[in-house]
XYZ file of C-alpha atoms in Angstrom:
306
model
C 9.480 -1.419 -0.086
C 8.044 -3.996 -2.367
C 5.196 -4.571 -0.044
C 4.363 -0.905 -0.132
C 4.354 -0.898 -3.955
C 2.116 -3.856 -4.016
C -0.400 -2.405 -1.659
C -0.487 0.861 -3.599
C -0.649 -1.115 -6.943
C -3.673 -3.026 -5.455
C -5.465 0.193 -4.615
C -4.982 1.369 -8.151
C -6.536 -1.772 -9.440
C -9.551 -1.339 -7.228
C -10.046 2.159 -8.663
C -9.598 1.239 -12.294
C -11.551 -2.061 -11.954
C -15.195 -2.694 -11.008
C -14.462 -2.391 -7.383
C -14.241 1.398 -7.160
C -16.816 1.434 -4.532
C -14.461 -0.603 -2.258
C -11.732 2.165 -2.964
C -14.227 4.659 -1.959
C -15.039 2.952 1.273
C -11.380 2.633 2.013
C -10.853 6.333 1.347
C -13.476 6.977 3.924
C -11.815 4.625 6.348
C -8.434 6.422 5.740
C -10.066 9.784 6.374
C -11.562 8.637 9.623
C -8.358 6.736 10.705
C -5.878 9.252 9.673
C -4.810 10.038 13.213
C -4.177 6.519 14.352
C -0.400 6.271 13.425
C 0.265 9.138 15.746
C -1.923 7.758 18.628
C -0.107 4.534 19.264
C -1.059 2.670 16.144
C -2.829 -0.515 15.909
C -0.545 -3.438 16.573
C -1.600 -7.023 16.009
C 0.008 -10.041 17.880
C -1.161 -12.191 15.010
C 0.833 -10.262 12.460
C 3.869 -9.853 14.722
C 3.855 -13.729 15.107
C 3.721 -14.763 11.460
C 6.166 -17.576 10.877
C 7.843 -15.660 8.051
C 9.385 -13.267 10.597
C 11.137 -16.273 12.220
C 12.644 -17.203 8.846
C 13.579 -13.343 8.207
C 15.423 -13.177 11.550
C 17.297 -16.610 10.925
C 18.308 -15.468 7.430
C 21.026 -13.042 8.514
C 20.488 -14.063 11.531
C 19.358 -11.254 13.662
C 20.381 -11.314 17.444
C 19.241 -9.018 20.337
C 21.811 -8.460 23.228
C 20.706 -7.145 26.581
C 23.306 -5.317 28.668
C 21.217 -3.916 31.377
C 17.695 -4.139 33.046
C 14.960 -1.783 31.885
C 12.362 -1.220 34.612
C 8.917 -1.424 33.237
C 7.835 1.215 35.597
C 9.539 3.916 33.373
C 9.108 4.938 29.815
C 12.065 4.868 27.500
C 13.407 6.415 24.350
C 15.638 3.837 22.472
C 17.992 5.559 19.974
C 18.730 3.059 17.235
C 22.152 3.245 15.265
C 23.052 2.912 12.372
C 20.094 3.353 9.922
C 21.670 1.107 7.298
C 19.649 0.483 4.152
C 17.096 -1.943 5.423
C 16.992 -1.155 9.189
C 16.722 -4.978 9.487
C 17.832 -5.058 13.122
C 15.157 -2.613 14.198
C 12.332 -4.301 12.304
C 13.475 -7.878 13.338
C 13.812 -7.129 17.008
C 11.023 -4.601 17.648
C 8.441 -5.240 15.121
C 8.209 -9.210 15.240
C 7.479 -11.593 18.056
C 11.327 -11.837 18.817
C 13.277 -12.247 22.100
C 12.425 -8.569 23.078
C 9.421 -9.464 25.282
C 11.500 -12.216 26.993
C 14.523 -10.007 27.632
C 12.565 -6.951 28.599
C 9.271 -8.248 30.102
C 6.630 -5.597 30.761
C 7.992 -3.259 28.012
C 6.226 -2.520 24.695
C 8.258 -1.196 21.862
C 7.012 1.246 19.210
C 9.296 1.702 16.065
C 8.735 5.226 14.665
C 9.034 5.544 10.988
C 8.499 8.462 8.423
C 4.871 9.660 8.392
C 4.802 9.400 4.634
C 4.551 5.517 4.889
C 1.139 5.867 6.449
C -0.316 7.673 3.432
C 0.081 4.478 1.261
C -3.167 2.646 1.165
C -3.251 -0.821 2.906
C 0.511 -0.626 3.618
C -0.212 1.613 6.524
C -2.379 -0.924 8.044
C 0.344 -3.595 7.528
C 3.125 -1.487 9.257
C 0.818 -0.594 12.211
C 0.003 -4.193 12.695
C 3.751 -4.790 13.145
C 3.874 -2.140 15.844
C 5.210 0.821 13.826
C 3.884 4.256 14.421
C 4.652 7.734 12.960
C 7.888 9.599 13.772
C 6.100 12.858 14.358
C 6.408 14.792 17.568
C 2.849 14.144 18.294
C 3.412 10.373 17.968
C 6.591 10.257 20.121
C 4.687 12.382 22.855
C 1.786 9.902 22.670
C 4.057 7.034 23.601
C 6.256 8.677 26.072
C 3.444 10.355 28.054
C 1.605 7.081 28.678
C 1.136 6.678 32.410
C 2.474 3.860 34.470
C 5.534 3.172 32.333
C 6.357 0.127 30.206
C 6.485 1.864 26.851
C 9.497 2.310 24.544
C 9.887 4.654 21.586
C 12.467 3.364 19.294
C 13.753 6.038 16.914
C 16.406 5.484 14.201
C 18.240 8.653 14.859
C 20.225 9.060 11.784
C 17.275 8.764 9.522
C 17.342 9.037 5.728
C 20.375 11.055 5.714
C 22.406 8.296 7.371
C 21.271 5.676 4.878
C 23.447 7.500 2.287
C 26.370 6.369 4.257
C 25.357 2.829 4.689
C 27.954 0.521 3.124
C 30.222 -2.310 4.488
C 32.648 -0.881 7.037
C 31.053 2.344 7.587
C 30.851 3.702 11.057
C 29.638 7.209 10.288
C 26.604 8.408 12.214
C 24.567 11.413 11.410
C 23.727 12.733 14.907
C 25.576 15.874 15.848
C 22.675 18.018 14.696
C 19.979 15.755 15.740
C 18.780 16.864 19.360
C 14.966 16.655 18.877
C 14.890 13.157 20.548
C 16.847 14.669 23.434
C 14.267 17.421 23.866
C 11.526 14.850 23.679
C 13.076 12.683 26.405
C 13.537 15.715 28.636
C 9.906 16.903 28.244
C 8.584 13.454 29.062
C 11.228 12.321 31.610
C 11.742 9.272 29.381
C 15.024 7.541 30.080
C 17.469 7.402 27.135
C 18.972 4.061 25.890
C 21.590 3.939 23.148
C 21.248 0.972 20.834
C 23.900 -0.075 18.367
C 23.222 -2.775 15.747
C 26.514 -4.343 14.738
C 26.297 -5.631 11.032
C 23.597 -3.316 9.866
C 25.735 -1.699 7.405
C 27.084 -4.894 5.982
C 23.973 -6.069 4.281
C 24.206 -4.087 1.017
C 26.989 -2.334 -1.139
C 26.234 1.043 -2.329
C 27.333 2.955 -5.369
C 30.079 5.335 -4.396
C 28.562 8.698 -3.451
C 31.112 10.866 -1.483
C 30.074 14.172 -0.275
C 30.552 16.776 -2.956
C 29.980 14.211 -5.787
C 27.093 14.896 -8.318
C 25.314 11.620 -7.141
C 25.381 12.670 -3.483
C 24.167 16.286 -4.300
C 21.143 14.815 -6.312
C 20.412 12.316 -3.496
C 20.589 15.167 -0.936
C 18.269 17.346 -2.937
C 15.719 14.473 -3.514
C 15.891 13.774 0.241
C 14.896 17.307 1.032
C 12.102 17.330 -1.520
C 10.534 13.925 -0.688
C 11.596 13.319 2.899
C 13.308 10.144 2.341
C 16.655 9.189 0.650
C 17.279 7.028 -2.469
C 20.623 5.093 -1.849
C 21.731 3.117 -4.926
C 22.439 -0.274 -3.305
C 22.909 -3.763 -4.380
C 23.762 -7.057 -2.942
C 23.097 -10.625 -4.041
C 20.501 -12.462 -6.119
C 18.365 -15.559 -5.383
C 20.619 -18.016 -7.040
C 23.995 -16.192 -7.290
C 25.937 -13.950 -5.003
C 27.355 -11.494 -7.631
C 24.501 -8.968 -8.027
C 20.871 -8.481 -6.999
C 18.803 -6.709 -4.338
C 18.491 -9.586 -1.738
C 20.626 -8.597 1.239
C 23.714 -10.494 2.053
C 23.606 -13.130 4.786
C 25.545 -11.162 7.521
C 24.928 -11.444 11.259
C 23.281 -8.629 12.936
C 23.697 -8.137 16.645
C 21.513 -5.381 18.152
C 23.005 -4.274 21.531
C 20.773 -2.516 23.881
C 22.667 -0.278 26.249
C 22.349 0.822 29.810
C 19.529 3.554 30.276
C 20.484 7.140 30.991
C 18.162 8.501 33.775
C 16.296 11.651 32.645
C 14.404 13.826 34.928
C 11.306 15.522 33.451
C 11.928 19.090 32.186
C 8.944 20.623 30.522
C 10.912 23.555 29.195
C 14.535 22.523 28.770
C 17.100 25.231 27.808
C 19.411 24.850 25.010
C 22.306 24.273 27.409
C 20.429 21.408 29.082
C 19.662 19.840 25.787
C 23.276 20.142 24.639
C 24.502 18.654 27.975
C 22.273 15.602 27.766
C 23.083 15.159 23.956
C 26.652 15.149 24.868
C 26.077 12.591 27.634
C 24.149 10.420 25.124
C 27.058 10.494 22.540
C 29.451 9.547 25.313
C 27.329 6.555 26.308
C 26.848 5.520 22.758
C 30.516 5.505 21.947
C 31.200 3.572 25.274
C 28.588 0.965 24.172
C 30.252 0.623 20.788
C 33.803 0.349 22.163
C 32.923 -2.314 24.787
C 31.311 -4.626 22.241
C 33.008 -3.985 18.899
C 35.630 -6.689 19.478
C 32.767 -9.216 19.870
C 31.555 -8.621 16.312
C 34.612 -8.252 14.133
C 35.379 -4.547 14.470
C 39.161 -3.877 14.356
C 40.515 -2.278 17.503
C 41.489 1.012 15.769
C 38.057 1.616 14.299
C 35.792 4.056 16.070
C 32.516 5.671 15.628
C 32.482 9.032 13.492
C 29.899 11.539 14.474
C 28.862 14.091 11.873
């Protein structure tokens, strides 16, 4: 992101300038604080309440829709779909002072993102302040093992791979081989909640990259090497709508489904994981079908799992 590039650039300036001692102090802090992103992070209500986030949510605008109560006596694992390019719905609803705390009182959301982002100087402090934590197993376990309930891990299930399918009209989700989140829910007895964000894929257009094309092959190789994807996207500019990197103003409706009760199982078998995974897919598809007509999805369109 641009914020991440700015933070890394600022750190380089400290090193090259006359403030190298500040860079050394920060590196020491980084060493001592390295495990924090996997131990619940360090959120700041002040950062989450910045006025800029209000304008960010209103730009699209971003809406959060509640379909069922989430008892704060339980811990939850929310599976967010689709990834899109920006993951705007996930950030706007779970990392800012949005309507989440009013719709789901007593529940604290943690958005899990790729561990690599916590290696970027200063940027890591910013994302942790917003309530983001590492997507490592250790980090998810830390959230879901909290006693007393009231905590929710939010995981963008499709990850970087799914972002390569992010374009207007796309309903393809990368999920068939992704079962790690199911295993985590079973091990901790965390209730599963499917979340579908209508409009997430409408924010940017992407250069055609069908499977088997040279571009897709390069993107997939880079993804395996670096851990994150590089979709070639574009949208609108500041003063014109023909080309630029600013997302289109398309409404985003993030619909939170009903919880799937999960009984704790410290050593789930492959069959038990597959069974719960199949149930999750069924509930996710049902959530999509029940709400798609409200958000402009044609009746003949359905989710594609791959």
